[in-house]
PDB file of C-alpha atoms in Angstrom:
ATOM      1  CA  UNK A  27     -71.283  -0.950 -28.522  1.00  0.00           C
ATOM      2  CA  UNK A  28     -71.299  -3.125 -31.677  1.00  0.00           C
ATOM      3  CA  UNK A  29     -69.708  -6.369 -31.537  1.00  0.00           C
ATOM      4  CA  UNK A  30     -66.039  -6.309 -33.231  1.00  0.00           C
ATOM      5  CA  UNK A  31     -67.250  -7.890 -36.394  1.00  0.00           C
ATOM      6  CA  UNK A  32     -69.997  -5.510 -36.902  1.00  0.00           C
ATOM      7  CA  UNK A  33     -67.684  -2.361 -36.523  1.00  0.00           C
ATOM      8  CA  UNK A  34     -66.810  -0.781 -39.794  1.00  0.00           C
ATOM      9  CA  UNK A  35     -63.171  -1.254 -40.628  1.00  0.00           C
ATOM     10  CA  UNK A  36     -62.261   2.299 -40.261  1.00  0.00           C
ATOM     11  CA  UNK A  37     -63.303   1.946 -36.487  1.00  0.00           C
ATOM     12  CA  UNK A  38     -61.503  -1.345 -35.681  1.00  0.00           C
ATOM     13  CA  UNK A  39     -58.298  -1.674 -37.791  1.00  0.00           C
ATOM     14  CA  UNK A  40     -55.356  -0.237 -35.862  1.00  0.00           C
ATOM     15  CA  UNK A  41     -52.372  -1.826 -37.502  1.00  0.00           C
ATOM     16  CA  UNK A  42     -51.897  -1.850 -41.450  1.00  0.00           C
ATOM     17  CA  UNK A  43     -49.387  -3.287 -43.825  1.00  0.00           C
ATOM     18  CA  UNK A  44     -49.009  -1.891 -47.119  1.00  0.00           C
ATOM     19  CA  UNK A  45     -48.223  -4.375 -49.959  1.00  0.00           C
ATOM     20  CA  UNK A  46     -46.387  -2.196 -52.255  1.00  0.00           C
ATOM     21  CA  UNK A  47     -46.250  -4.074 -55.608  1.00  0.00           C
ATOM     22  CA  UNK A  48     -43.844  -3.393 -58.321  1.00  0.00           C
ATOM     23  CA  UNK A  49     -43.845  -4.430 -61.816  1.00  0.00           C
ATOM     24  CA  UNK A  50     -41.256  -7.242 -60.896  1.00  0.00           C
ATOM     25  CA  UNK A  51     -43.421  -8.769 -58.330  1.00  0.00           C
ATOM     26  CA  UNK A  52     -46.099 -10.655 -60.249  1.00  0.00           C
ATOM     27  CA  UNK A  53     -43.916 -13.649 -61.190  1.00  0.00           C
ATOM     28  CA  UNK A  54     -42.160 -13.824 -57.713  1.00  0.00           C
ATOM     29  CA  UNK A  55     -44.830 -12.923 -55.244  1.00  0.00           C
ATOM     30  CA  UNK A  56     -44.914 -15.605 -52.415  1.00  0.00           C
ATOM     31  CA  UNK A  57     -48.279 -15.642 -50.766  1.00  0.00           C
ATOM     32  CA  UNK A  58     -47.431 -17.989 -48.015  1.00  0.00           C
ATOM     33  CA  UNK A  59     -44.645 -15.787 -47.107  1.00  0.00           C
ATOM     34  CA  UNK A  60     -46.575 -12.685 -46.938  1.00  0.00           C
ATOM     35  CA  UNK A  61     -49.698 -14.391 -45.138  1.00  0.00           C
ATOM     36  CA  UNK A  62     -46.974 -15.564 -42.423  1.00  0.00           C
ATOM     37  CA  UNK A  63     -45.904 -12.068 -42.040  1.00  0.00           C
ATOM     38  CA  UNK A  64     -49.456 -10.567 -41.776  1.00  0.00           C
ATOM     39  CA  UNK A  65     -50.016 -13.277 -38.874  1.00  0.00           C
ATOM     40  CA  UNK A  66     -46.589 -12.520 -37.378  1.00  0.00           C
ATOM     41  CA  UNK A  67     -47.281  -8.686 -37.246  1.00  0.00           C
ATOM     42  CA  UNK A  68     -50.628  -8.991 -36.182  1.00  0.00           C
ATOM     43  CA  UNK A  69     -52.105  -6.489 -38.562  1.00  0.00           C
ATOM     44  CA  UNK A  70     -55.774  -5.711 -39.108  1.00  0.00           C
ATOM     45  CA  UNK A  71     -55.675  -4.960 -42.610  1.00  0.00           C
ATOM     46  CA  UNK A  72     -53.650  -4.377 -45.796  1.00  0.00           C
ATOM     47  CA  UNK A  73     -53.251  -1.721 -48.478  1.00  0.00           C
ATOM     48  CA  UNK A  74     -52.515  -3.385 -51.828  1.00  0.00           C
ATOM     49  CA  UNK A  75     -51.856  -1.745 -55.149  1.00  0.00           C
ATOM     50  CA  UNK A  76     -54.859  -2.038 -57.608  1.00  0.00           C
ATOM     51  CA  UNK A  77     -54.671   0.210 -60.621  1.00  0.00           C
ATOM     52  CA  UNK A  78     -54.550   3.701 -62.056  1.00  0.00           C
ATOM     53  CA  UNK A  79     -50.928   4.357 -63.605  1.00  0.00           C
ATOM     54  CA  UNK A  80     -50.383   0.493 -63.418  1.00  0.00           C
ATOM     55  CA  UNK A  81     -52.768  -2.230 -63.095  1.00  0.00           C
ATOM     56  CA  UNK A  82     -52.298  -5.572 -61.127  1.00  0.00           C
ATOM     57  CA  UNK A  83     -55.158  -7.164 -62.577  1.00  0.00           C
ATOM     58  CA  UNK A  84     -56.743  -7.925 -65.998  1.00  0.00           C
ATOM     59  CA  UNK A  85     -58.565  -4.727 -66.544  1.00  0.00           C
ATOM     60  CA  UNK A  86     -61.097  -4.288 -69.150  1.00  0.00           C
ATOM     61  CA  UNK A  87     -59.875  -0.807 -70.043  1.00  0.00           C
ATOM     62  CA  UNK A  88     -57.586  -0.922 -72.905  1.00  0.00           C
ATOM     63  CA  UNK A  89     -55.525   1.996 -71.840  1.00  0.00           C
ATOM     64  CA  UNK A  90     -55.191   0.840 -68.320  1.00  0.00           C
ATOM     65  CA  UNK A  91     -51.610  -0.277 -68.489  1.00  0.00           C
ATOM     66  CA  UNK A  92     -51.041  -3.773 -66.887  1.00  0.00           C
ATOM     67  CA  UNK A  93     -47.738  -4.354 -64.886  1.00  0.00           C
ATOM     68  CA  UNK A  94     -45.135  -5.584 -67.201  1.00  0.00           C
ATOM     69  CA  UNK A  95     -44.789  -8.949 -65.933  1.00  0.00           C
ATOM     70  CA  UNK A  96     -48.344  -9.505 -64.873  1.00  0.00           C
ATOM     71  CA  UNK A  97     -49.485 -11.309 -68.150  1.00  0.00           C
ATOM     72  CA  UNK A  98     -53.131 -12.688 -67.575  1.00  0.00           C
ATOM     73  CA  UNK A  99     -52.558 -13.084 -63.646  1.00  0.00           C
ATOM     74  CA  UNK A 100     -54.968 -11.498 -61.425  1.00  0.00           C
ATOM     75  CA  UNK A 101     -52.491 -10.578 -58.634  1.00  0.00           C
ATOM     76  CA  UNK A 102     -54.691  -8.055 -56.855  1.00  0.00           C
ATOM     77  CA  UNK A 103     -57.536 -10.731 -56.813  1.00  0.00           C
ATOM     78  CA  UNK A 104     -55.276 -13.329 -55.244  1.00  0.00           C
ATOM     79  CA  UNK A 105     -54.017 -10.941 -52.406  1.00  0.00           C
ATOM     80  CA  UNK A 106     -57.512  -9.716 -51.499  1.00  0.00           C
ATOM     81  CA  UNK A 107     -58.582 -13.420 -51.462  1.00  0.00           C
ATOM     82  CA  UNK A 108     -55.760 -14.302 -49.241  1.00  0.00           C
ATOM     83  CA  UNK A 109     -56.360 -11.218 -47.002  1.00  0.00           C
ATOM     84  CA  UNK A 110     -60.071 -12.189 -46.336  1.00  0.00           C
ATOM     85  CA  UNK A 111     -58.865 -15.744 -45.566  1.00  0.00           C
ATOM     86  CA  UNK A 112     -56.933 -14.181 -42.735  1.00  0.00           C
ATOM     87  CA  UNK A 113     -59.783 -11.942 -41.682  1.00  0.00           C
ATOM     88  CA  UNK A 114     -58.237  -8.775 -42.619  1.00  0.00           C
ATOM     89  CA  UNK A 115     -59.688  -5.576 -44.011  1.00  0.00           C
ATOM     90  CA  UNK A 116     -58.478  -4.491 -47.563  1.00  0.00           C
ATOM     91  CA  UNK A 117     -57.831  -0.964 -49.024  1.00  0.00           C
ATOM     92  CA  UNK A 118     -57.350  -0.968 -52.924  1.00  0.00           C
ATOM     93  CA  UNK A 119     -54.740   1.621 -53.500  1.00  0.00           C
ATOM     94  CA  UNK A 120     -54.818   3.751 -56.682  1.00  0.00           C
ATOM     95  CA  UNK A 121     -51.958   5.883 -58.370  1.00  0.00           C
ATOM     96  CA  UNK A 122     -54.035   8.086 -60.737  1.00  0.00           C
ATOM     97  CA  UNK A 123     -52.203  11.064 -62.089  1.00  0.00           C
ATOM     98  CA  UNK A 124     -50.320   9.619 -65.035  1.00  0.00           C
ATOM     99  CA  UNK A 125     -50.347   7.658 -68.195  1.00  0.00           C
ATOM    100  CA  UNK A 126     -48.088   6.244 -70.852  1.00  0.00           C
ATOM    101  CA  UNK A 127     -48.212   7.699 -74.561  1.00  0.00           C
ATOM    102  CA  UNK A 128     -50.927   5.629 -76.142  1.00  0.00           C
ATOM    103  CA  UNK A 129     -53.372   6.827 -73.561  1.00  0.00           C
ATOM    104  CA  UNK A 130     -52.261  10.421 -74.104  1.00  0.00           C
ATOM    105  CA  UNK A 131     -52.396  10.022 -77.896  1.00  0.00           C
ATOM    106  CA  UNK A 132     -56.076   8.623 -77.623  1.00  0.00           C
ATOM    107  CA  UNK A 133     -57.135  11.559 -75.309  1.00  0.00           C
ATOM    108  CA  UNK A 134     -54.763  14.498 -75.488  1.00  0.00           C
ATOM    109  CA  UNK A 135     -57.312  16.875 -74.073  1.00  0.00           C
ATOM    110  CA  UNK A 136     -57.310  14.764 -70.758  1.00  0.00           C
ATOM    111  CA  UNK A 137     -53.817  15.941 -69.892  1.00  0.00           C
ATOM    112  CA  UNK A 138     -51.731  18.826 -68.577  1.00  0.00           C
ATOM    113  CA  UNK A 139     -50.314  21.610 -70.757  1.00  0.00           C
ATOM    114  CA  UNK A 140     -47.716  24.313 -70.399  1.00  0.00           C
ATOM    115  CA  UNK A 141     -48.603  27.724 -71.257  1.00  0.00           C
ATOM    116  CA  UNK A 142     -46.885  27.090 -74.681  1.00  0.00           C
ATOM    117  CA  UNK A 143     -49.170  24.132 -75.119  1.00  0.00           C
ATOM    118  CA  UNK A 144     -46.624  21.276 -74.262  1.00  0.00           C
ATOM    119  CA  UNK A 145     -47.790  18.460 -72.303  1.00  0.00           C
ATOM    120  CA  UNK A 146     -46.226  17.685 -68.923  1.00  0.00           C
ATOM    121  CA  UNK A 147     -44.196  14.590 -69.199  1.00  0.00           C
ATOM    122  CA  UNK A 148     -41.886  12.731 -66.786  1.00  0.00           C
ATOM    123  CA  UNK A 149     -40.167   9.331 -67.293  1.00  0.00           C
ATOM    124  CA  UNK A 150     -42.317   8.554 -70.173  1.00  0.00           C
ATOM    125  CA  UNK A 151     -45.607   9.237 -68.656  1.00  0.00           C
ATOM    126  CA  UNK A 152     -48.019  12.202 -69.127  1.00  0.00           C
ATOM    127  CA  UNK A 153     -49.737  14.079 -66.264  1.00  0.00           C
ATOM    128  CA  UNK A 154     -53.303  14.028 -66.313  1.00  0.00           C
ATOM    129  CA  UNK A 155     -55.327  17.290 -65.678  1.00  0.00           C
ATOM    130  CA  UNK A 156     -57.551  17.352 -62.480  1.00  0.00           C
ATOM    131  CA  UNK A 157     -60.448  19.089 -64.441  1.00  0.00           C
ATOM    132  CA  UNK A 158     -60.496  16.912 -67.352  1.00  0.00           C
ATOM    133  CA  UNK A 159     -62.448  13.649 -67.904  1.00  0.00           C
ATOM    134  CA  UNK A 160     -59.501  11.543 -66.816  1.00  0.00           C
ATOM    135  CA  UNK A 161     -60.594  12.364 -63.210  1.00  0.00           C
ATOM    136  CA  UNK A 162     -64.109  13.142 -63.802  1.00  0.00           C
ATOM    137  CA  UNK A 163     -65.116  10.044 -65.522  1.00  0.00           C
ATOM    138  CA  UNK A 164     -62.320   7.619 -66.184  1.00  0.00           C
ATOM    139  CA  UNK A 165     -60.967   7.071 -62.754  1.00  0.00           C
ATOM    140  CA  UNK A 166     -64.671   6.740 -61.418  1.00  0.00           C
ATOM    141  CA  UNK A 167     -65.005   4.003 -63.870  1.00  0.00           C
ATOM    142  CA  UNK A 168     -61.924   2.472 -62.729  1.00  0.00           C
ATOM    143  CA  UNK A 169     -63.223   2.523 -59.071  1.00  0.00           C
ATOM    144  CA  UNK A 170     -66.337   0.731 -59.978  1.00  0.00           C
ATOM    145  CA  UNK A 171     -64.403  -1.912 -61.967  1.00  0.00           C
ATOM    146  CA  UNK A 172     -62.040  -2.706 -59.067  1.00  0.00           C
ATOM    147  CA  UNK A 173     -64.838  -2.789 -56.555  1.00  0.00           C
ATOM    148  CA  UNK A 174     -66.870  -5.287 -58.929  1.00  0.00           C
ATOM    149  CA  UNK A 175     -63.709  -7.295 -59.336  1.00  0.00           C
ATOM    150  CA  UNK A 176     -62.582  -7.859 -55.594  1.00  0.00           C
ATOM    151  CA  UNK A 177     -64.770  -5.640 -53.269  1.00  0.00           C
ATOM    152  CA  UNK A 178     -62.303  -3.808 -51.117  1.00  0.00           C
ATOM    153  CA  UNK A 179     -63.496  -2.195 -48.134  1.00  0.00           C
ATOM    154  CA  UNK A 180     -62.321   1.123 -49.304  1.00  0.00           C
ATOM    155  CA  UNK A 181     -59.743   3.052 -51.605  1.00  0.00           C
ATOM    156  CA  UNK A 182     -56.617   5.007 -51.190  1.00  0.00           C
ATOM    157  CA  UNK A 183     -54.752   7.008 -53.864  1.00  0.00           C
ATOM    158  CA  UNK A 184     -51.180   7.966 -53.700  1.00  0.00           C
ATOM    159  CA  UNK A 185     -51.157  10.701 -56.395  1.00  0.00           C
ATOM    160  CA  UNK A 186     -54.563  12.149 -56.655  1.00  0.00           C
ATOM    161  CA  UNK A 187     -54.019  15.626 -56.469  1.00  0.00           C
ATOM    162  CA  UNK A 188     -52.285  15.796 -59.984  1.00  0.00           C
ATOM    163  CA  UNK A 189     -49.254  18.095 -60.589  1.00  0.00           C
ATOM    164  CA  UNK A 190     -48.080  20.297 -57.984  1.00  0.00           C
ATOM    165  CA  UNK A 191     -48.909  24.112 -57.310  1.00  0.00           C
ATOM    166  CA  UNK A 192     -45.606  25.149 -59.144  1.00  0.00           C
ATOM    167  CA  UNK A 193     -46.851  23.614 -62.237  1.00  0.00           C
ATOM    168  CA  UNK A 194     -49.812  25.783 -63.743  1.00  0.00           C
ATOM    169  CA  UNK A 195     -51.906  23.715 -66.263  1.00  0.00           C
ATOM    170  CA  UNK A 196     -53.026  25.787 -69.213  1.00  0.00           C
ATOM    171  CA  UNK A 197     -55.196  22.982 -70.958  1.00  0.00           C
ATOM    172  CA  UNK A 198     -58.429  23.846 -72.418  1.00  0.00           C
ATOM    173  CA  UNK A 199     -60.311  22.670 -69.514  1.00  0.00           C
ATOM    174  CA  UNK A 200     -58.427  24.667 -66.826  1.00  0.00           C
ATOM    175  CA  UNK A 201     -58.725  27.902 -69.156  1.00  0.00           C
ATOM    176  CA  UNK A 202     -62.420  27.612 -69.769  1.00  0.00           C
ATOM    177  CA  UNK A 203     -63.211  26.775 -66.142  1.00  0.00           C
ATOM    178  CA  UNK A 204     -60.935  29.262 -64.422  1.00  0.00           C
ATOM    179  CA  UNK A 205     -62.335  32.074 -66.608  1.00  0.00           C
ATOM    180  CA  UNK A 206     -65.795  31.007 -65.566  1.00  0.00           C
ATOM    181  CA  UNK A 207     -64.837  30.943 -62.060  1.00  0.00           C
ATOM    182  CA  UNK A 208     -62.411  34.109 -61.801  1.00  0.00           C
ATOM    183  CA  UNK A 209     -63.358  35.974 -64.799  1.00  0.00           C
ATOM    184  CA  UNK A 210     -59.718  35.996 -65.926  1.00  0.00           C
ATOM    185  CA  UNK A 211     -56.999  34.440 -67.686  1.00  0.00           C
ATOM    186  CA  UNK A 212     -54.756  31.895 -65.822  1.00  0.00           C
ATOM    187  CA  UNK A 213     -51.645  33.187 -64.142  1.00  0.00           C
ATOM    188  CA  UNK A 214     -48.575  32.944 -66.318  1.00  0.00           C
ATOM    189  CA  UNK A 215     -46.055  32.295 -63.422  1.00  0.00           C
ATOM    190  CA  UNK A 216     -45.716  31.308 -59.762  1.00  0.00           C
ATOM    191  CA  UNK A 217     -45.859  34.430 -57.830  1.00  0.00           C
ATOM    192  CA  UNK A 218     -47.190  34.558 -54.330  1.00  0.00           C
ATOM    193  CA  UNK A 219     -47.278  38.398 -54.281  1.00  0.00           C
ATOM    194  CA  UNK A 220     -49.851  38.107 -57.311  1.00  0.00           C
ATOM    195  CA  UNK A 221     -53.539  38.200 -56.254  1.00  0.00           C
ATOM    196  CA  UNK A 222     -54.373  36.221 -59.440  1.00  0.00           C
ATOM    197  CA  UNK A 223     -51.931  33.456 -58.583  1.00  0.00           C
ATOM    198  CA  UNK A 224     -53.217  33.396 -55.065  1.00  0.00           C
ATOM    199  CA  UNK A 225     -57.003  33.220 -56.741  1.00  0.00           C
ATOM    200  CA  UNK A 226     -55.517  30.294 -58.734  1.00  0.00           C
ATOM    201  CA  UNK A 227     -54.320  28.547 -55.864  1.00  0.00           C
ATOM    202  CA  UNK A 228     -57.644  28.689 -53.972  1.00  0.00           C
ATOM    203  CA  UNK A 229     -59.437  27.608 -57.096  1.00  0.00           C
ATOM    204  CA  UNK A 230     -57.114  24.812 -57.620  1.00  0.00           C
ATOM    205  CA  UNK A 231     -57.671  23.413 -54.032  1.00  0.00           C
ATOM    206  CA  UNK A 232     -61.130  23.451 -54.586  1.00  0.00           C
ATOM    207  CA  UNK A 233     -60.906  21.567 -57.869  1.00  0.00           C
ATOM    208  CA  UNK A 234     -59.135  18.877 -56.114  1.00  0.00           C
ATOM    209  CA  UNK A 235     -61.711  18.832 -53.138  1.00  0.00           C
ATOM    210  CA  UNK A 236     -64.418  18.369 -55.741  1.00  0.00           C
ATOM    211  CA  UNK A 237     -62.609  15.230 -57.001  1.00  0.00           C
ATOM    212  CA  UNK A 238     -62.314  13.980 -53.534  1.00  0.00           C
ATOM    213  CA  UNK A 239     -66.032  14.289 -52.917  1.00  0.00           C
ATOM    214  CA  UNK A 240     -66.858  12.848 -56.413  1.00  0.00           C
ATOM    215  CA  UNK A 241     -64.829   9.777 -55.487  1.00  0.00           C
ATOM    216  CA  UNK A 242     -66.224   9.201 -52.397  1.00  0.00           C
ATOM    217  CA  UNK A 243     -69.713   9.455 -53.805  1.00  0.00           C
ATOM    218  CA  UNK A 244     -68.680   7.010 -56.335  1.00  0.00           C
ATOM    219  CA  UNK A 245     -67.305   4.412 -53.944  1.00  0.00           C
ATOM    220  CA  UNK A 246     -70.198   4.745 -51.585  1.00  0.00           C
ATOM    221  CA  UNK A 247     -72.812   4.321 -54.274  1.00  0.00           C
ATOM    222  CA  UNK A 248     -71.705   0.763 -54.918  1.00  0.00           C
ATOM    223  CA  UNK A 249     -69.775  -0.200 -51.700  1.00  0.00           C
ATOM    224  CA  UNK A 250     -71.934   1.267 -48.992  1.00  0.00           C
ATOM    225  CA  UNK A 251     -71.486   4.200 -46.600  1.00  0.00           C
ATOM    226  CA  UNK A 252     -68.243   2.505 -45.048  1.00  0.00           C
ATOM    227  CA  UNK A 253     -66.547   2.199 -48.499  1.00  0.00           C
ATOM    228  CA  UNK A 254     -64.515   5.289 -48.199  1.00  0.00           C
ATOM    229  CA  UNK A 255     -62.162   6.823 -50.563  1.00  0.00           C
ATOM    230  CA  UNK A 256     -59.262   8.369 -48.480  1.00  0.00           C
ATOM    231  CA  UNK A 257     -56.537   9.853 -50.606  1.00  0.00           C
ATOM    232  CA  UNK A 258     -53.317   9.020 -49.212  1.00  0.00           C
TER     233      UNK A 258
END
């Protein structure tokens, strides 16, 4: 068998801690306290917020919203450095399904639409479509940036699946791709008795699995075969 330090992280780490940052944390995060807790709980790895909906490092992307109290601080980089000093594995956590109005206004075709053409909006953020360049181009670019920034062992994503199956996206991307796949228009309502709705469900799952594969291809390309993207 390989020596323990040669085993990939996903074969050796059994106890994890999730450092679940909020926007209030950058001014008050206590590195010494958390390093002591990591030691006391004898963890082998941490999961720490990186980016997506909220960035915890100074991202180069103008629409990658920084945590409200982050300023120019690189809290992600500081936590990763501390974890490495403790000999811990690191997974960078993403939340990648929503964005603020300025992002939506810059790329309205990247976001989900109702049948009436209205965006899916909740708590001031807009839901991105899994079939748009948001997931196909922007998120892979963020993964590359985060890896270049702090070289995590892998990635998780708390909200990679987009809107739920009770929300049928009618954006131009979905209309076009579903017609090409199924030869029909999108279903107009949730109806499990409808063959069209069930076809849409199967297609929707396949679209999400394609994004899973894309993200893994992306992270492995720059981080090696063990830099896995895991969903959540």
